[in-house]
Amino acid sequence: MATKGGRNRNGGGGGNHSDDEEDDFHNKSQQRPRSTSRHHHHHHRSDRRHVQQQNQGPQQPHHQQQQQQQQQHSSYDPNKRRKFGGGGLEDDELTEDKLQMALFALGQKSDSTLEQNLRDLCTTLCNDLTKHKKVILHILNQCIQLIPERLTIYSTLIGLLNASVITFGSDFLDTCISSLKEALVLYKYEIIQRYIRFLSDLSNVKLLSTSSILTLYETLIETTTETNVPQVRTDFFVYCVLISLPYSGKILSEKHNTELNRLLYTIDKYIYKRSKIHVPILQVWTSIEPHPQEEYLDCLWAQIKRLNQDEWAESQIFRPYYTYADTLFSDISASIVHDLPTITIPLHKDTIIYPLPKIVFRMFDYTDVPEQYVLPGAHAIERYLVEDEISNIIHTYHNERKDCAIQLTQIRPKAKIPLNYMIIEVIFGHLFMLPRPPHVELFYGSLLLELCKLQPSTLPPVLVQAVEMLFERLNTMKTSCIERFVTWFSYHLSNFQFTWGWQDWIDCLDENPESPKIKFIRETFQRCMRLSFHQRVIDFVPEQFYKLVPNKPSPVFKFEETETPIFGSEYAQLLNKKIKERSAAEDILRILNTVPNPTKDDTAVVTPSASTINPSTTELTYNMVQIDLFVSSLLWIGSKSFTHSFAALAKYHQLFKILIESEEQQIQVLKSMYEIWPNHQQMMVVLVDKLVKTQIVECSAVANWIFSSELGSELTNFYVWEILSSTIEKMNRQVEKHHNELLDLRSQLNISTTIQSIPSSAIPIDITPASEPVVTSTEEKVSDENKMDESETPVNEEEKPKPNNLKRRRESDDDEEDNNEEQESAEKLQTMQITQPPMDEATAKLHEKYEIVEERLAHAREQQKKLYLIVFQRFIMTLSDFLNECESKNVDPVSTPWLKWIIERLQEIFLLYHEQVFQYVSTFESLIFTSDIDFCILEVFQQFCALRA
């Protein structure tokens, strides 16, 4: 890692990289000391391909996506290495492979051979056009979709082919227009953008007429006149025009200046009247100092207006077609210019999910770069063009960090543009993008490592400068971005022996313990401990920072034998002995049944069965002390490692199911776990994940536990929200899994009815007053087949205890629930509008499976909605209590760090799960986010709703 002060600025010349540089951010804590062996950069074949198909449209059925992906892979796999030379390939196959490699490699290297390569490739393609016409058209079409950073190179090649073969231009346009129309129907947003920009550039090689390009723009801009459509729809089509104008603006202004100005005037009116309520929730910083955080459409429009003022003169776009002016711009070529056919924009549907707005990330300005460089201004089109090229390369090569780094260093910038500064700025802009980064966070960390190795003398100092600037601006950075900064920084340090100039940050140690800078350092040490071990953190941290170093991650067993043992210690020792001996579940249960209930009689005499008897059902209900004893003892015995803990939970999984019936009991399990592991955050994250997977606790219980008073002091710590996010994502994955299963079954059965979401009125909602400690939820029966993780079956059927005292209680209630479920299923089947022909046995089984999956999906959606209701209600309760307390003490809540952490976590939940939350937004608005709550809470909800307004 680049360091400061007297230390090596590039981590030993880029040589002291850890062998584990590809480890995940969330590695287990107990790891060996990292290797200090020197890494050598290996040269990679320049012809490796790293391109992939873009996201499918949101309304596209799952089975259609799979079929299309299979068709694409069967035609060409761009990630597959191909070897040539003596083999069993036929001549035709060998030629096709060479064509694929040549076309995808075109322009990959930034050197002087491109001009000759284009001419040679044009000659080769012309000679093979008769034999391989369809293949050539298909591969070129793929290049347009998958390699946008080389757009002008491919437009030049196609222009040369059009000038050589008079029919090639029309054939290629037919292929492109067909793909564009398909992308419009399926709403493949990135593909649409790339085709619009590529078609715009074809006017520069005299393949497309400028009038047809202008007509295409006007068609897209006509969406601004639509009524009752969301703003994000119109934003997308306006954005398609704006990103294309740098390529076509000059030639359009020369031939159709009046029409172009009219188009620009229409865009200007639209930009002026746009709503921008959504901007604050997407900004990385809550302050506009030192750099304004502009909305993406506003910023790009300002850049286009300046470009127009400069008569469309820019210096960044690489335009190789000007080299072939004698061929492309001859009278013969000009006579075969084509017009685009009519392109229709599909009508809006409420089911379509459009791209969310974005904020333009800015970290550097001209004062931050060395004097010999000139950083383009925020509203200079060159700033956008370089950033766009960097983003395209990152997107194309995101599966291969080494090749991505190589391609980034080969960008052709204007002579004095500080490329390293712009690369760092774009990478951090992606990493901090809200709601989520475009790619996994680990990729950006590994990419920066590769760039440091490729440029050990120039890039690490820029990275150090960026870290310092980000640290200084932590007070106004969004919480979710601070967490990503912590995750990346700790990972990066782990690859450079945790070397950093910590002394430069010593001035912040006197700040509030909850201040962003202190929290950043503390959480960084926590992450570093996950990536190494506790003593390693002690070794690299200066003594002044010891108070921020996490405690040693050792378990705490409150029932240990001491001079003044607490209630239950003697039973805990018995349980420990039995668990160590791997005793059967009935032996453990026999001990638990002898534990008295101290809440009723602290001096109770031990009896064979001291558990609570429910007089109405004559059932056994285990009290919290019994659950606490069992969970504490089990986790204490399994505290040696993650594996020991998992094995203990698996062995006694059925016993958990017997002991725990209510949500309060599930929360007690989580409380007992927290009391064992208060010093080991990662262990808590992993254990809660396992408890949810095995359905020992439900997602709603985790949410209520997180906002409980026992965890109140931990609420600003990052691991708490890691647990909540993991829990919510499990619930979302369960719903998605059943949804995809239902779509597949609908396809097999040829059912034309749409899958309706569960109506709000059909879901029982329990809104508990703020005085109650738990947001309760009705007990739901979930079969073992419907685990949160199908691969995590806790115990085998043969391992389940058989004695009568281990039978599941409430069998009569279960039977009654089964009868109710059967009745509801029968009623639902009567209302289903499915026209069925006489069914054979296979079809009947499919229909039966369809009904089962439909029931599961309905149940999962009920649970999902209930979980979000609990989470948002507890947020409001917690924030309202804090605001009332501040008001009673006459304290400004805005001045307290606590409010920042919690209100921004609310924003994070909204953004991360916006697709799911929008399904129930009307219910949340009517039940929770009403006008009587504090405005600072309601404002977050309003900003969220504006994302799709």
PDB file of C-alpha atoms in Angstrom, residues 23 78 86 122 151 251 412 669 702 879:
ATOM      1  CA  ASP A  23      -9.255 -13.103  -0.468  1.00  0.00           C
ATOM      2  CA  PRO A  78     -15.862 -14.249 -25.658  1.00  0.00           C
ATOM      3  CA  GLY A  86      -2.070 -28.291 -35.822  1.00  0.00           C
ATOM      4  CA  CYS A 122     -11.133  -5.032 -44.217  1.00  0.00           C
ATOM      5  CA  LEU A 151     -17.027   2.189 -30.835  1.00  0.00           C
ATOM      6  CA  ILE A 251     -21.870  16.987 -38.464  1.00  0.00           C
ATOM      7  CA  ARG A 412      -5.486   7.463 -25.255  1.00  0.00           C
ATOM      8  CA  VAL A 669     -31.565 -17.240  21.509  1.00  0.00           C
ATOM      9  CA  VAL A 702     -33.603 -10.801  14.002  1.00  0.00           C
ATOM     10  CA  LEU A 879     -35.648   7.686  15.873  1.00  0.00           C
TER      11      LEU A 879
END
